[in-house]
Short mmCIF file of C-alpha atoms in Angstrom, two decimals:
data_model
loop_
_atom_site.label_atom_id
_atom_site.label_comp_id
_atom_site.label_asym_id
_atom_site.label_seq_id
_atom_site.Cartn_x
_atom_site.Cartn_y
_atom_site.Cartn_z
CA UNK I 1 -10.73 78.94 155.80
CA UNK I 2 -12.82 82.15 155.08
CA UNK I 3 -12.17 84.03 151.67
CA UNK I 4 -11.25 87.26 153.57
CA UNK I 5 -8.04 84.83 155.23
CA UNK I 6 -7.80 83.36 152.00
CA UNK I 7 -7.23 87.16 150.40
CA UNK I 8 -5.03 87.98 153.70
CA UNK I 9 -3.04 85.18 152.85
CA UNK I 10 -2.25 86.10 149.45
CA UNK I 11 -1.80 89.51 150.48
CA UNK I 12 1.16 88.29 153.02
CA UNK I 13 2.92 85.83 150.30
CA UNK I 14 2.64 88.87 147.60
CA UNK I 15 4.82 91.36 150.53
CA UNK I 16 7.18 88.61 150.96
CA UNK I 17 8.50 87.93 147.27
CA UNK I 18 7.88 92.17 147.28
CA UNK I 19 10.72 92.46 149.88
CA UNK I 20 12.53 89.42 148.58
CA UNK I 21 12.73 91.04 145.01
CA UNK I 22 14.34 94.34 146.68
CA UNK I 23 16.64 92.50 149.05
CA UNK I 24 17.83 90.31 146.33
CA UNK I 25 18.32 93.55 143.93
CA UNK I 26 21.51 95.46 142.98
CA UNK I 27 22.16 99.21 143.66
CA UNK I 28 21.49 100.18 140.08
CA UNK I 29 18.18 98.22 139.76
CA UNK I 30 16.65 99.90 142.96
CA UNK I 31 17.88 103.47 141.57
CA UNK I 32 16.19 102.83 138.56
CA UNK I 33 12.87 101.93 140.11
CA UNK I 34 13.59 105.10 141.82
CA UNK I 35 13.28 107.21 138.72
CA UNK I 36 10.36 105.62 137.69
CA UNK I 37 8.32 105.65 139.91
CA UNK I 38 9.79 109.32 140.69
CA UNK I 39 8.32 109.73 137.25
CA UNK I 40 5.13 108.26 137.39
CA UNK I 41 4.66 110.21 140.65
CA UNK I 42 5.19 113.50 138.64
CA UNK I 43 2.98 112.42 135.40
CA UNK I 44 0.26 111.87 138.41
CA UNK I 45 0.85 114.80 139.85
CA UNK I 46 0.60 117.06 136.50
CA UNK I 47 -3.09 114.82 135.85
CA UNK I 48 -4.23 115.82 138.26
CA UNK I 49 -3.42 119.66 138.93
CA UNK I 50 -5.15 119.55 135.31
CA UNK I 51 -7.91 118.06 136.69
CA UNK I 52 -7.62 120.43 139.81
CA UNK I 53 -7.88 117.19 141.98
CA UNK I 54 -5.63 119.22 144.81
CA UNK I 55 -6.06 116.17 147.21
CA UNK I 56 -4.65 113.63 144.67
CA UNK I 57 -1.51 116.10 143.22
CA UNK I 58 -0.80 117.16 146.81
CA UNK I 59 -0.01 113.45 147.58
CA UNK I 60 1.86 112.96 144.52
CA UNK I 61 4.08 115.82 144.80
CA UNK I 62 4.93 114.44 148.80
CA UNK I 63 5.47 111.18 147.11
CA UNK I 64 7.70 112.95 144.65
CA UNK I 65 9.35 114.72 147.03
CA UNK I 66 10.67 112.27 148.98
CA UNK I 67 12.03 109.75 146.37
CA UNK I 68 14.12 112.86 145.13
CA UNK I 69 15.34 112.89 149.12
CA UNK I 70 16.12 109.64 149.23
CA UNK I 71 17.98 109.87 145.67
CA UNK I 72 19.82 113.05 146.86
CA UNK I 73 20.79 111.17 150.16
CA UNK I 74 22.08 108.21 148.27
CA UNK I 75 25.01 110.66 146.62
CA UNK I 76 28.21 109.17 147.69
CA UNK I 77 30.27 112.82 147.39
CA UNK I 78 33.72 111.11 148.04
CA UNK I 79 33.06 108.87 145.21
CA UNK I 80 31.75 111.12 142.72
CA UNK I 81 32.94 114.20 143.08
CA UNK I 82 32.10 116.71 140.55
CA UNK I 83 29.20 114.05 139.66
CA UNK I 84 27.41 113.96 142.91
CA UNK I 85 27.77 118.20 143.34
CA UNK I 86 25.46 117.97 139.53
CA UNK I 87 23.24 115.80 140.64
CA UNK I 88 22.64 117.22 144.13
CA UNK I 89 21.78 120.69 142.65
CA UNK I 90 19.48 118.97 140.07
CA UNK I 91 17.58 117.61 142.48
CA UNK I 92 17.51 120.15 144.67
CA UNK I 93 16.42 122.88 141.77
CA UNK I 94 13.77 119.97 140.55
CA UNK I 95 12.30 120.07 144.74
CA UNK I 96 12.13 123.87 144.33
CA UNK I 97 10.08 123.49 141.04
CA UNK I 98 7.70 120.82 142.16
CA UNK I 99 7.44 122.46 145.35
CA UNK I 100 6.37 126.22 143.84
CA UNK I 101 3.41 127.93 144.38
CA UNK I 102 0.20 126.22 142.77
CA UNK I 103 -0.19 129.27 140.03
CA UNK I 104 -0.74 129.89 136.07
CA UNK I 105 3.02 128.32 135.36
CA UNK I 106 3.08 125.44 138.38
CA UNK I 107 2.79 122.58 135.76
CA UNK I 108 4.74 124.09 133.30
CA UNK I 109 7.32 124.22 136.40
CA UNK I 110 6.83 120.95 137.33
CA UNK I 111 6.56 119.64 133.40
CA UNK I 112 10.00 121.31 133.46
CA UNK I 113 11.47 119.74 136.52
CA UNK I 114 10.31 115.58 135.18
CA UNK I 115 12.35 116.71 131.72
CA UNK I 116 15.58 117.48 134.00
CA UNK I 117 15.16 114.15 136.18
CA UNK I 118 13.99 112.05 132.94
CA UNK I 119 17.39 113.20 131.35
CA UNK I 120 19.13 111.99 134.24
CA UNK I 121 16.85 108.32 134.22
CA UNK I 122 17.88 107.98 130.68
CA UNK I 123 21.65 108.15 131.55
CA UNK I 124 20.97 106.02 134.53
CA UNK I 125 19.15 103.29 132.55
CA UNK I 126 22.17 103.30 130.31
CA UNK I 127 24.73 102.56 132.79
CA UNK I 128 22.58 100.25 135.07
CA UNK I 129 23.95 96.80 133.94
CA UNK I 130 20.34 94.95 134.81
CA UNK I 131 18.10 97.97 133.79
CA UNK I 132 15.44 95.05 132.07
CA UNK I 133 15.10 93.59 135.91
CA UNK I 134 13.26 97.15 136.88
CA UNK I 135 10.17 96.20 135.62
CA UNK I 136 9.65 93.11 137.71
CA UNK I 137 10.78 94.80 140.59
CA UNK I 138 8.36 97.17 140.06
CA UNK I 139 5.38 94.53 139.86
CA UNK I 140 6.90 93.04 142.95
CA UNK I 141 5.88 96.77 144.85
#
């Protein structure tokens, strides 16, 4: 066996306990990876329009973008209510900001727009009953 089937291998074993790790998750565990990652995404993003690395912040902010979709589509409105209406606009006035014009005030936009959603991971983290289980799940991706 060749080291690059060897590394192939490994490769295939690591994207099976990956998917087995979401599968196996609960709701709140895969929201809160969500939120992190939705935040890591944005700290990347802010690096690097500092570092005017366009390339790099452009692919963050699509990366961005679509976790706070996929949050946003996740809002059960019957359940919620009131709750889900918040949220939605949230999210959709934190797309707006991260999605502004590359000018003078576009990080402090987007600086502004990770405060709102970090608020809103804090809370989240508080209610999600096996928020230490994010980290490994995490690893796992």
């Amino acid at each position: 066996m060749t080291f690059q089937s060897n590394i192939r291998r490994a490769s295939s074993y690591k994207s099976i306990q990956k998917n087995s790790n979401v599968l196996s998750a609960n709701p709140y565990d895969l929201v809160a990876v969500l939120f992190a990652e939705l935040r890591d995404s944005l700290d990347l993003m802010i690096e690097s329009a500092r570092r005017n690395d366009k390339g790099r912040m452009f692919e963050c902010r699509a990366k961005a973008l679509s976790i706070l979709n996929g949050l946003d589509e996740s809002l059960d409105f019957d359940a919620a209510g009131d709750l889900a209406q918040t949220l939605h606009t949230i999210y959709v006035e934190a797309a707006r900001r991260i999605q502004a014009e590359i000018d003078v005030s576009f990080i402090e936009r987007v600086e502004s727009a990770r405060e709102m959603l970090h608020e809103i991971e804090k809370a989240w983290m508080a209610i999600a009953p096996g928020a230490q289980q994010v980290d490994s799940l995490r690893r796992a991706s």
